[in-house]
Amino acid sequence: MDLKEVHEQIHTTGISRRHPWELARLEVVYALSATYLHKPEGGGVQVLDIGCGDLFFCSNLAKKVKGAAIIAVDTALDQEELLALNKQYSRDNIRVFQNLEDVTGSLQEAEVIFLLDVLEHIPDDAAFLEKLRLYPFITENTVLVITTPAFQSLFSSHDVFLDHYRRYSSESLSRVLKKSGFRILKNGYFFFSLLPVRLLQTVWEKLRPGAAQRSETDAAAWKGGLLSTRLFQNMLLLDYKISALLGRAGIRIAGLSTYAICKRSAL
């Protein structure tokens, strides 16, 4: 979840529950990036997670990729949260920073970089990517794994509440990456079953403007138990497996999220 969603959920309920979407996305992102996370010759991989939130993704990745050295960055973390997270996850070989400038002296080369639902929060995404490309820890071998919410036509109160500037199609995400000096290795969509749900929500908001006022997101409002959470999580994972299978057959279908895997072009 976005840190804003985590804080809102804890404020409202006193606890943090993981939404099935977030649990399923973890598995989808791992499936998309597993090739780059496990070295044929063995040894730990150097990972950088930009926009790490409360480290849900990083902490789970550390369990899946033994020996990984993970650096996590989020400008929304305050000093108290930084200290607490570094203490909590020090045994998992995770270090947490507030900005990328602090990372430069601690990371020689990032082998895999994750930007999971981050670009939509940045006013000038192209300028951010162009600057990111020039950091010394990004080489021509560094793999970037990027996810964003899909389709500007579905921009809604959900996006406004989370301070999103835009949503992306697979084409528009690839376009801004290429413009900023990256070459695309793979791209596509996932979670096609959520598209009609979000479309109905967006249409409803347009018909009933008063319904567009939000004090929380669906993720922050999630109150499902273990059984219902697992059920919806598995439905989304089946959704991904179907779209991946169709993709291998040359049939590409849209989804509520889009992704791109890329590398830096030669300087």
PDB file of C-alpha atoms in Angstrom:
ATOM      1  CA  MET A   1       0.000   0.000   0.000  1.00  0.00           C
ATOM      2  CA  ASP A   2       0.938   3.625  -0.402  1.00  0.00           C
ATOM      3  CA  LEU A   3       2.210   5.094   2.904  1.00  0.00           C
ATOM      4  CA  LYS A   4      -0.820   7.357   2.908  1.00  0.00           C
ATOM      5  CA  GLU A   5      -3.050   4.275   2.802  1.00  0.00           C
ATOM      6  CA  VAL A   6      -1.085   2.560   5.576  1.00  0.00           C
ATOM      7  CA  HIS A   7      -1.369   5.594   7.848  1.00  0.00           C
ATOM      8  CA  GLU A   8      -5.068   5.984   7.063  1.00  0.00           C
ATOM      9  CA  GLN A   9      -5.833   2.334   7.777  1.00  0.00           C
ATOM     10  CA  ILE A  10      -3.930   2.316  11.066  1.00  0.00           C
ATOM     11  CA  HIS A  11      -5.609   5.575  12.079  1.00  0.00           C
ATOM     12  CA  THR A  12      -9.059   4.161  11.269  1.00  0.00           C
ATOM     13  CA  THR A  13      -8.761   0.564  12.489  1.00  0.00           C
ATOM     14  CA  GLY A  14      -5.656   0.503  14.671  1.00  0.00           C
ATOM     15  CA  ILE A  15      -4.090  -2.259  12.536  1.00  0.00           C
ATOM     16  CA  SER A  16      -2.751  -2.746   9.020  1.00  0.00           C
ATOM     17  CA  ARG A  17      -4.428  -5.387   6.826  1.00  0.00           C
ATOM     18  CA  ARG A  18      -3.014  -6.254   3.437  1.00  0.00           C
ATOM     19  CA  HIS A  19      -5.405  -5.932   0.523  1.00  0.00           C
ATOM     20  CA  PRO A  20      -5.572  -8.948  -1.834  1.00  0.00           C
ATOM     21  CA  TRP A  21      -4.434  -6.680  -4.677  1.00  0.00           C
ATOM     22  CA  GLU A  22      -1.189  -5.888  -2.856  1.00  0.00           C
ATOM     23  CA  LEU A  23      -0.581  -9.534  -1.961  1.00  0.00           C
ATOM     24  CA  ALA A  24      -1.211 -10.603  -5.557  1.00  0.00           C
ATOM     25  CA  ARG A  25       0.920  -7.798  -6.995  1.00  0.00           C
ATOM     26  CA  LEU A  26       3.832  -9.018  -4.870  1.00  0.00           C
ATOM     27  CA  GLU A  27       3.661 -12.406  -6.591  1.00  0.00           C
ATOM     28  CA  VAL A  28       3.166 -10.875 -10.045  1.00  0.00           C
ATOM     29  CA  VAL A  29       6.183  -8.583  -9.698  1.00  0.00           C
ATOM     30  CA  TYR A  30       8.287 -11.466  -8.400  1.00  0.00           C
ATOM     31  CA  ALA A  31       7.229 -13.618 -11.368  1.00  0.00           C
ATOM     32  CA  LEU A  32       8.136 -10.819 -13.790  1.00  0.00           C
ATOM     33  CA  SER A  33      11.544 -10.183 -12.201  1.00  0.00           C
ATOM     34  CA  ALA A  34      12.658 -13.638 -10.963  1.00  0.00           C
ATOM     35  CA  THR A  35      14.981 -14.109 -13.959  1.00  0.00           C
ATOM     36  CA  TYR A  36      16.975 -11.046 -12.922  1.00  0.00           C
ATOM     37  CA  LEU A  37      16.919 -11.705  -9.165  1.00  0.00           C
ATOM     38  CA  HIS A  38      18.550 -15.128  -9.198  1.00  0.00           C
ATOM     39  CA  LYS A  39      22.092 -15.252 -10.552  1.00  0.00           C
ATOM     40  CA  PRO A  40      23.069 -18.422 -12.441  1.00  0.00           C
ATOM     41  CA  GLU A  41      26.442 -18.378 -10.667  1.00  0.00           C
ATOM     42  CA  GLY A  42      24.821 -17.834  -7.265  1.00  0.00           C
ATOM     43  CA  GLY A  43      25.545 -14.997  -4.860  1.00  0.00           C
ATOM     44  CA  GLY A  44      23.405 -12.162  -3.603  1.00  0.00           C
ATOM     45  CA  VAL A  45      21.803  -9.630  -5.903  1.00  0.00           C
ATOM     46  CA  GLN A  46      21.921  -5.877  -5.203  1.00  0.00           C
ATOM     47  CA  VAL A  47      18.361  -4.520  -5.163  1.00  0.00           C
ATOM     48  CA  LEU A  48      17.100  -0.940  -4.933  1.00  0.00           C
ATOM     49  CA  ASP A  49      13.422  -0.279  -4.195  1.00  0.00           C
ATOM     50  CA  ILE A  50      12.448   3.344  -4.881  1.00  0.00           C
ATOM     51  CA  GLY A  51       9.206   4.372  -3.186  1.00  0.00           C
ATOM     52  CA  CYS A  52       9.389   1.489  -0.727  1.00  0.00           C
ATOM     53  CA  GLY A  53       6.505   2.525   1.538  1.00  0.00           C
ATOM     54  CA  ASP A  54       6.386   0.468   4.733  1.00  0.00           C
ATOM     55  CA  LEU A  55       8.763  -2.187   3.284  1.00  0.00           C
ATOM     56  CA  PHE A  56       6.067  -4.800   2.687  1.00  0.00           C
ATOM     57  CA  PHE A  57       7.524  -5.602  -0.733  1.00  0.00           C
ATOM     58  CA  CYS A  58      11.175  -5.474   0.373  1.00  0.00           C
ATOM     59  CA  SER A  59      10.688  -7.672   3.422  1.00  0.00           C
ATOM     60  CA  ASN A  60       8.878 -10.319   1.380  1.00  0.00           C
ATOM     61  CA  LEU A  61      11.446 -10.103  -1.405  1.00  0.00           C
ATOM     62  CA  ALA A  62      14.205 -10.762   1.149  1.00  0.00           C
ATOM     63  CA  LYS A  63      12.472 -14.039   2.036  1.00  0.00           C
ATOM     64  CA  LYS A  64      12.171 -15.072  -1.614  1.00  0.00           C
ATOM     65  CA  VAL A  65      15.687 -14.102  -2.728  1.00  0.00           C
ATOM     66  CA  LYS A  66      18.202 -15.443  -0.238  1.00  0.00           C
ATOM     67  CA  GLY A  67      21.334 -13.361   0.114  1.00  0.00           C
ATOM     68  CA  ALA A  68      19.855 -10.287  -1.549  1.00  0.00           C
ATOM     69  CA  ALA A  69      21.188  -6.948  -0.344  1.00  0.00           C
ATOM     70  CA  ILE A  70      18.257  -4.542  -0.470  1.00  0.00           C
ATOM     71  CA  ILE A  71      18.302  -0.767  -0.251  1.00  0.00           C
ATOM     72  CA  ALA A  72      14.914   0.890   0.184  1.00  0.00           C
ATOM     73  CA  VAL A  73      14.142   4.574  -0.396  1.00  0.00           C
ATOM     74  CA  ASP A  74      11.050   6.668   0.283  1.00  0.00           C
ATOM     75  CA  THR A  75      10.963  10.445   0.626  1.00  0.00           C
ATOM     76  CA  ALA A  76       7.713  10.199   2.629  1.00  0.00           C
ATOM     77  CA  LEU A  77       9.479   8.503   5.556  1.00  0.00           C
ATOM     78  CA  ASP A  78      10.357  10.750   8.484  1.00  0.00           C
ATOM     79  CA  GLN A  79      13.435  10.297  10.686  1.00  0.00           C
ATOM     80  CA  GLU A  80      11.546   8.378  13.356  1.00  0.00           C
ATOM     81  CA  GLU A  81      10.196   5.931  10.767  1.00  0.00           C
ATOM     82  CA  LEU A  82      13.647   5.550   9.185  1.00  0.00           C
ATOM     83  CA  LEU A  83      15.210   4.599  12.505  1.00  0.00           C
ATOM     84  CA  ALA A  84      12.413   2.173  13.336  1.00  0.00           C
ATOM     85  CA  LEU A  85      12.489   0.451   9.932  1.00  0.00           C
ATOM     86  CA  ASN A  86      16.277   0.153   9.853  1.00  0.00           C
ATOM     87  CA  LYS A  87      16.198  -1.451  13.284  1.00  0.00           C
ATOM     88  CA  GLN A  88      13.300  -3.762  12.403  1.00  0.00           C
ATOM     89  CA  TYR A  89      14.786  -5.066   9.146  1.00  0.00           C
ATOM     90  CA  SER A  90      18.531  -4.996   9.799  1.00  0.00           C
ATOM     91  CA  ARG A  91      18.648  -8.815  10.070  1.00  0.00           C
ATOM     92  CA  ASP A  92      17.040  -9.096   6.624  1.00  0.00           C
ATOM     93  CA  ASN A  93      19.931  -7.182   5.025  1.00  0.00           C
ATOM     94  CA  ILE A  94      17.650  -4.234   4.247  1.00  0.00           C
ATOM     95  CA  ARG A  95      18.831  -0.647   4.627  1.00  0.00           C
ATOM     96  CA  VAL A  96      16.403   2.243   4.433  1.00  0.00           C
ATOM     97  CA  PHE A  97      17.091   5.793   3.224  1.00  0.00           C
ATOM     98  CA  GLN A  98      15.025   8.915   2.675  1.00  0.00           C
ATOM     99  CA  ASN A  99      16.487   9.965  -0.675  1.00  0.00           C
ATOM    100  CA  LEU A 100      18.628   8.685  -3.529  1.00  0.00           C
ATOM    101  CA  GLU A 101      21.487  11.080  -2.812  1.00  0.00           C
ATOM    102  CA  ASP A 102      22.124   9.253   0.472  1.00  0.00           C
ATOM    103  CA  VAL A 103      22.235   5.947  -1.398  1.00  0.00           C
ATOM    104  CA  THR A 104      25.087   6.935  -3.728  1.00  0.00           C
ATOM    105  CA  GLY A 105      27.824   6.293  -1.165  1.00  0.00           C
ATOM    106  CA  SER A 106      26.301   2.985  -0.063  1.00  0.00           C
ATOM    107  CA  LEU A 107      25.633   1.299  -3.403  1.00  0.00           C
ATOM    108  CA  GLN A 108      28.215   0.646  -6.099  1.00  0.00           C
ATOM    109  CA  GLU A 109      25.855  -0.964  -8.613  1.00  0.00           C
ATOM    110  CA  ALA A 110      22.141  -1.723  -8.432  1.00  0.00           C
ATOM    111  CA  GLU A 111      21.422  -4.911 -10.345  1.00  0.00           C
ATOM    112  CA  VAL A 112      17.634  -4.678 -10.088  1.00  0.00           C
ATOM    113  CA  ILE A 113      15.637  -1.509  -9.358  1.00  0.00           C
ATOM    114  CA  PHE A 114      11.938  -1.537  -8.508  1.00  0.00           C
ATOM    115  CA  LEU A 115       9.628   1.442  -9.070  1.00  0.00           C
ATOM    116  CA  LEU A 116       6.278  -0.020  -8.038  1.00  0.00           C
ATOM    117  CA  ASP A 117       3.422   2.436  -8.523  1.00  0.00           C
ATOM    118  CA  VAL A 118       5.754   5.390  -8.094  1.00  0.00           C
ATOM    119  CA  LEU A 119       5.903   7.328 -11.383  1.00  0.00           C
ATOM    120  CA  GLU A 120       2.279   8.449 -11.150  1.00  0.00           C
ATOM    121  CA  HIS A 121       3.176  10.392  -7.968  1.00  0.00           C
ATOM    122  CA  ILE A 122       5.900  12.453  -9.676  1.00  0.00           C
ATOM    123  CA  PRO A 123       4.937  15.786 -11.322  1.00  0.00           C
ATOM    124  CA  ASP A 124       7.551  15.534 -14.097  1.00  0.00           C
ATOM    125  CA  ASP A 125       8.118  11.834 -14.689  1.00  0.00           C
ATOM    126  CA  ALA A 126      10.474  12.338 -17.639  1.00  0.00           C
ATOM    127  CA  ALA A 127      12.768  14.684 -15.692  1.00  0.00           C
ATOM    128  CA  PHE A 128      12.842  12.231 -12.782  1.00  0.00           C
ATOM    129  CA  LEU A 129      13.754   9.321 -15.064  1.00  0.00           C
ATOM    130  CA  GLU A 130      16.417  11.337 -16.883  1.00  0.00           C
ATOM    131  CA  LYS A 131      18.027  12.212 -13.543  1.00  0.00           C
ATOM    132  CA  LEU A 132      17.700   8.636 -12.283  1.00  0.00           C
ATOM    133  CA  ARG A 133      19.486   7.340 -15.376  1.00  0.00           C
ATOM    134  CA  LEU A 134      22.599   9.350 -14.494  1.00  0.00           C
ATOM    135  CA  TYR A 135      23.124   8.033 -10.955  1.00  0.00           C
ATOM    136  CA  PRO A 136      26.456   6.155 -10.765  1.00  0.00           C
ATOM    137  CA  PHE A 137      24.832   2.997  -9.364  1.00  0.00           C
ATOM    138  CA  ILE A 138      22.798   2.556 -12.565  1.00  0.00           C
ATOM    139  CA  THR A 139      24.764   0.857 -15.330  1.00  0.00           C
ATOM    140  CA  GLU A 140      23.795  -0.562 -18.710  1.00  0.00           C
ATOM    141  CA  ASN A 141      23.295  -3.911 -16.945  1.00  0.00           C
ATOM    142  CA  THR A 142      20.868  -2.566 -14.332  1.00  0.00           C
ATOM    143  CA  VAL A 143      17.317  -3.853 -14.819  1.00  0.00           C
ATOM    144  CA  LEU A 144      14.400  -1.595 -13.876  1.00  0.00           C
ATOM    145  CA  VAL A 145      11.011  -3.124 -13.073  1.00  0.00           C
ATOM    146  CA  ILE A 146       8.242  -0.516 -13.190  1.00  0.00           C
ATOM    147  CA  THR A 147       4.513  -0.767 -12.499  1.00  0.00           C
ATOM    148  CA  THR A 148       1.855   1.946 -12.695  1.00  0.00           C
ATOM    149  CA  PRO A 149      -1.946   2.216 -12.675  1.00  0.00           C
ATOM    150  CA  ALA A 150      -3.316   1.881 -16.200  1.00  0.00           C
ATOM    151  CA  PHE A 151      -5.413   4.118 -18.454  1.00  0.00           C
ATOM    152  CA  GLN A 152      -5.908   7.838 -17.950  1.00  0.00           C
ATOM    153  CA  SER A 153      -9.589   7.410 -18.817  1.00  0.00           C
ATOM    154  CA  LEU A 154      -9.960   5.594 -15.472  1.00  0.00           C
ATOM    155  CA  PHE A 155      -8.516   8.494 -13.455  1.00  0.00           C
ATOM    156  CA  SER A 156     -10.840   8.869 -10.464  1.00  0.00           C
ATOM    157  CA  SER A 157     -11.163   9.981  -6.850  1.00  0.00           C
ATOM    158  CA  HIS A 158      -8.930   7.036  -5.946  1.00  0.00           C
ATOM    159  CA  ASP A 159      -6.087   8.715  -7.858  1.00  0.00           C
ATOM    160  CA  VAL A 160      -6.853  12.155  -6.463  1.00  0.00           C
ATOM    161  CA  PHE A 161      -6.814  10.842  -2.885  1.00  0.00           C
ATOM    162  CA  LEU A 162      -3.421   9.193  -3.456  1.00  0.00           C
ATOM    163  CA  ASP A 163      -1.933  12.326  -5.077  1.00  0.00           C
ATOM    164  CA  HIS A 164      -1.558  10.732  -8.508  1.00  0.00           C
ATOM    165  CA  TYR A 165      -0.809  13.037 -11.432  1.00  0.00           C
ATOM    166  CA  ARG A 166      -1.707  10.551 -14.155  1.00  0.00           C
ATOM    167  CA  ARG A 167      -2.284   6.955 -15.190  1.00  0.00           C
ATOM    168  CA  TYR A 168      -0.449   5.216 -18.030  1.00  0.00           C
ATOM    169  CA  SER A 169      -1.130   2.964 -20.961  1.00  0.00           C
ATOM    170  CA  SER A 170       1.581   0.462 -21.861  1.00  0.00           C
ATOM    171  CA  GLU A 171       2.398   2.676 -24.838  1.00  0.00           C
ATOM    172  CA  SER A 172       2.626   5.946 -22.865  1.00  0.00           C
ATOM    173  CA  LEU A 173       4.808   4.317 -20.185  1.00  0.00           C
ATOM    174  CA  SER A 174       7.155   2.925 -22.828  1.00  0.00           C
ATOM    175  CA  ARG A 175       7.211   6.289 -24.580  1.00  0.00           C
ATOM    176  CA  VAL A 176       8.335   8.256 -21.509  1.00  0.00           C
ATOM    177  CA  LEU A 177      10.952   5.608 -20.690  1.00  0.00           C
ATOM    178  CA  LYS A 178      12.412   5.707 -24.206  1.00  0.00           C
ATOM    179  CA  LYS A 179      12.360   9.509 -24.183  1.00  0.00           C
ATOM    180  CA  SER A 180      14.281   9.451 -20.892  1.00  0.00           C
ATOM    181  CA  GLY A 181      17.016   7.152 -22.177  1.00  0.00           C
ATOM    182  CA  PHE A 182      15.845   3.618 -21.403  1.00  0.00           C
ATOM    183  CA  ARG A 183      15.249   0.667 -23.712  1.00  0.00           C
ATOM    184  CA  ILE A 184      12.291  -1.647 -23.180  1.00  0.00           C
ATOM    185  CA  LEU A 185      12.905  -5.355 -22.595  1.00  0.00           C
ATOM    186  CA  LYS A 186       9.305  -6.314 -21.892  1.00  0.00           C
ATOM    187  CA  ASN A 187       6.001  -4.584 -21.190  1.00  0.00           C
ATOM    188  CA  GLY A 188       2.338  -5.349 -20.738  1.00  0.00           C
ATOM    189  CA  TYR A 189      -0.628  -5.334 -18.370  1.00  0.00           C
ATOM    190  CA  PHE A 190      -1.969  -7.398 -15.489  1.00  0.00           C
ATOM    191  CA  PHE A 191      -5.239  -7.771 -13.539  1.00  0.00           C
ATOM    192  CA  PHE A 192      -7.701  -7.579 -16.447  1.00  0.00           C
ATOM    193  CA  SER A 193     -10.568  -8.720 -14.200  1.00  0.00           C
ATOM    194  CA  LEU A 194     -10.386  -5.446 -12.245  1.00  0.00           C
ATOM    195  CA  LEU A 195     -10.906  -3.278 -15.329  1.00  0.00           C
ATOM    196  CA  PRO A 196     -14.733  -3.503 -15.454  1.00  0.00           C
ATOM    197  CA  VAL A 197     -14.928  -2.825 -11.705  1.00  0.00           C
ATOM    198  CA  ARG A 198     -12.862   0.366 -11.967  1.00  0.00           C
ATOM    199  CA  LEU A 199     -14.704   1.388 -15.141  1.00  0.00           C
ATOM    200  CA  LEU A 200     -18.044   1.151 -13.334  1.00  0.00           C
ATOM    201  CA  GLN A 201     -16.654   3.148 -10.398  1.00  0.00           C
ATOM    202  CA  THR A 202     -15.372   5.849 -12.746  1.00  0.00           C
ATOM    203  CA  VAL A 203     -18.656   6.071 -14.662  1.00  0.00           C
ATOM    204  CA  TRP A 204     -20.601   6.217 -11.383  1.00  0.00           C
ATOM    205  CA  GLU A 205     -18.452   9.103 -10.158  1.00  0.00           C
ATOM    206  CA  LYS A 206     -19.103  11.016 -13.373  1.00  0.00           C
ATOM    207  CA  LEU A 207     -22.833  10.454 -13.059  1.00  0.00           C
ATOM    208  CA  ARG A 208     -22.854  11.237  -9.337  1.00  0.00           C
ATOM    209  CA  PRO A 209     -20.148  13.853  -8.629  1.00  0.00           C
ATOM    210  CA  GLY A 210     -20.907  13.699  -4.912  1.00  0.00           C
ATOM    211  CA  ALA A 211     -19.756  10.084  -4.873  1.00  0.00           C
ATOM    212  CA  ALA A 212     -16.253  11.193  -5.828  1.00  0.00           C
ATOM    213  CA  GLN A 213     -15.435  12.468  -2.344  1.00  0.00           C
ATOM    214  CA  ARG A 214     -13.044   9.995  -0.691  1.00  0.00           C
ATOM    215  CA  SER A 215     -11.618   9.795   2.794  1.00  0.00           C
ATOM    216  CA  GLU A 216      -9.896   6.448   2.155  1.00  0.00           C
ATOM    217  CA  THR A 217      -9.071   4.010  -0.656  1.00  0.00           C
ATOM    218  CA  ASP A 218     -10.339   0.489  -1.230  1.00  0.00           C
ATOM    219  CA  ALA A 219      -7.014  -0.869   0.044  1.00  0.00           C
ATOM    220  CA  ALA A 220      -7.145   1.172   3.243  1.00  0.00           C
ATOM    221  CA  ALA A 221     -10.791   0.223   3.776  1.00  0.00           C
ATOM    222  CA  TRP A 222     -10.166  -3.517   3.371  1.00  0.00           C
ATOM    223  CA  LYS A 223     -11.541  -5.464   6.345  1.00  0.00           C
ATOM    224  CA  GLY A 224     -11.589  -8.952   4.861  1.00  0.00           C
ATOM    225  CA  GLY A 225     -10.553 -11.941   6.925  1.00  0.00           C
ATOM    226  CA  LEU A 226      -7.929 -14.513   6.004  1.00  0.00           C
ATOM    227  CA  LEU A 227     -10.297 -16.652   3.923  1.00  0.00           C
ATOM    228  CA  SER A 228     -11.759 -13.827   1.825  1.00  0.00           C
ATOM    229  CA  THR A 229      -8.326 -12.233   1.403  1.00  0.00           C
ATOM    230  CA  ARG A 230      -6.832 -15.502   0.140  1.00  0.00           C
ATOM    231  CA  LEU A 231      -9.805 -16.070  -2.156  1.00  0.00           C
ATOM    232  CA  PHE A 232      -9.498 -12.683  -3.869  1.00  0.00           C
ATOM    233  CA  GLN A 233      -5.706 -12.953  -3.951  1.00  0.00           C
ATOM    234  CA  ASN A 234      -5.887 -16.312  -5.723  1.00  0.00           C
ATOM    235  CA  MET A 235      -8.466 -14.966  -8.174  1.00  0.00           C
ATOM    236  CA  LEU A 236      -6.079 -12.159  -9.118  1.00  0.00           C
ATOM    237  CA  LEU A 237      -3.175 -14.581  -9.454  1.00  0.00           C
ATOM    238  CA  LEU A 238      -5.285 -16.751 -11.762  1.00  0.00           C
ATOM    239  CA  ASP A 239      -6.095 -13.575 -13.698  1.00  0.00           C
ATOM    240  CA  TYR A 240      -2.353 -12.924 -14.136  1.00  0.00           C
ATOM    241  CA  LYS A 241      -1.589 -16.505 -15.162  1.00  0.00           C
ATOM    242  CA  ILE A 242      -4.312 -16.406 -17.809  1.00  0.00           C
ATOM    243  CA  SER A 243      -3.047 -13.115 -19.265  1.00  0.00           C
ATOM    244  CA  ALA A 244       0.561 -14.402 -19.173  1.00  0.00           C
ATOM    245  CA  LEU A 245      -0.492 -17.584 -20.982  1.00  0.00           C
ATOM    246  CA  LEU A 246      -2.356 -15.575 -23.605  1.00  0.00           C
ATOM    247  CA  GLY A 247       0.655 -13.297 -23.944  1.00  0.00           C
ATOM    248  CA  ARG A 248       2.889 -16.252 -24.782  1.00  0.00           C
ATOM    249  CA  ALA A 249       0.408 -17.100 -27.527  1.00  0.00           C
ATOM    250  CA  GLY A 250       0.709 -13.570 -28.908  1.00  0.00           C
ATOM    251  CA  ILE A 251      -2.607 -12.376 -27.463  1.00  0.00           C
ATOM    252  CA  ARG A 252      -2.191  -9.276 -25.321  1.00  0.00           C
ATOM    253  CA  ILE A 253      -5.045  -8.099 -23.120  1.00  0.00           C
ATOM    254  CA  ALA A 254      -5.379  -4.924 -21.070  1.00  0.00           C
ATOM    255  CA  GLY A 255      -5.393  -4.755 -17.274  1.00  0.00           C
ATOM    256  CA  LEU A 256      -5.800  -2.290 -14.425  1.00  0.00           C
ATOM    257  CA  SER A 257      -2.010  -2.132 -14.016  1.00  0.00           C
ATOM    258  CA  THR A 258       0.702  -1.790 -16.615  1.00  0.00           C
ATOM    259  CA  TYR A 259       4.379  -2.677 -16.329  1.00  0.00           C
ATOM    260  CA  ALA A 260       7.662  -2.204 -18.124  1.00  0.00           C
ATOM    261  CA  ILE A 261      11.017  -3.903 -17.674  1.00  0.00           C
ATOM    262  CA  CYS A 262      13.868  -1.858 -19.090  1.00  0.00           C
ATOM    263  CA  LYS A 263      17.563  -1.020 -19.061  1.00  0.00           C
ATOM    264  CA  ARG A 264      19.479   2.198 -19.471  1.00  0.00           C
ATOM    265  CA  SER A 265      20.489   3.017 -23.015  1.00  0.00           C
ATOM    266  CA  ALA A 266      24.166   3.765 -23.671  1.00  0.00           C
ATOM    267  CA  LEU A 267      25.204   7.223 -22.462  1.00  0.00           C
TER     268      LEU A 267
END
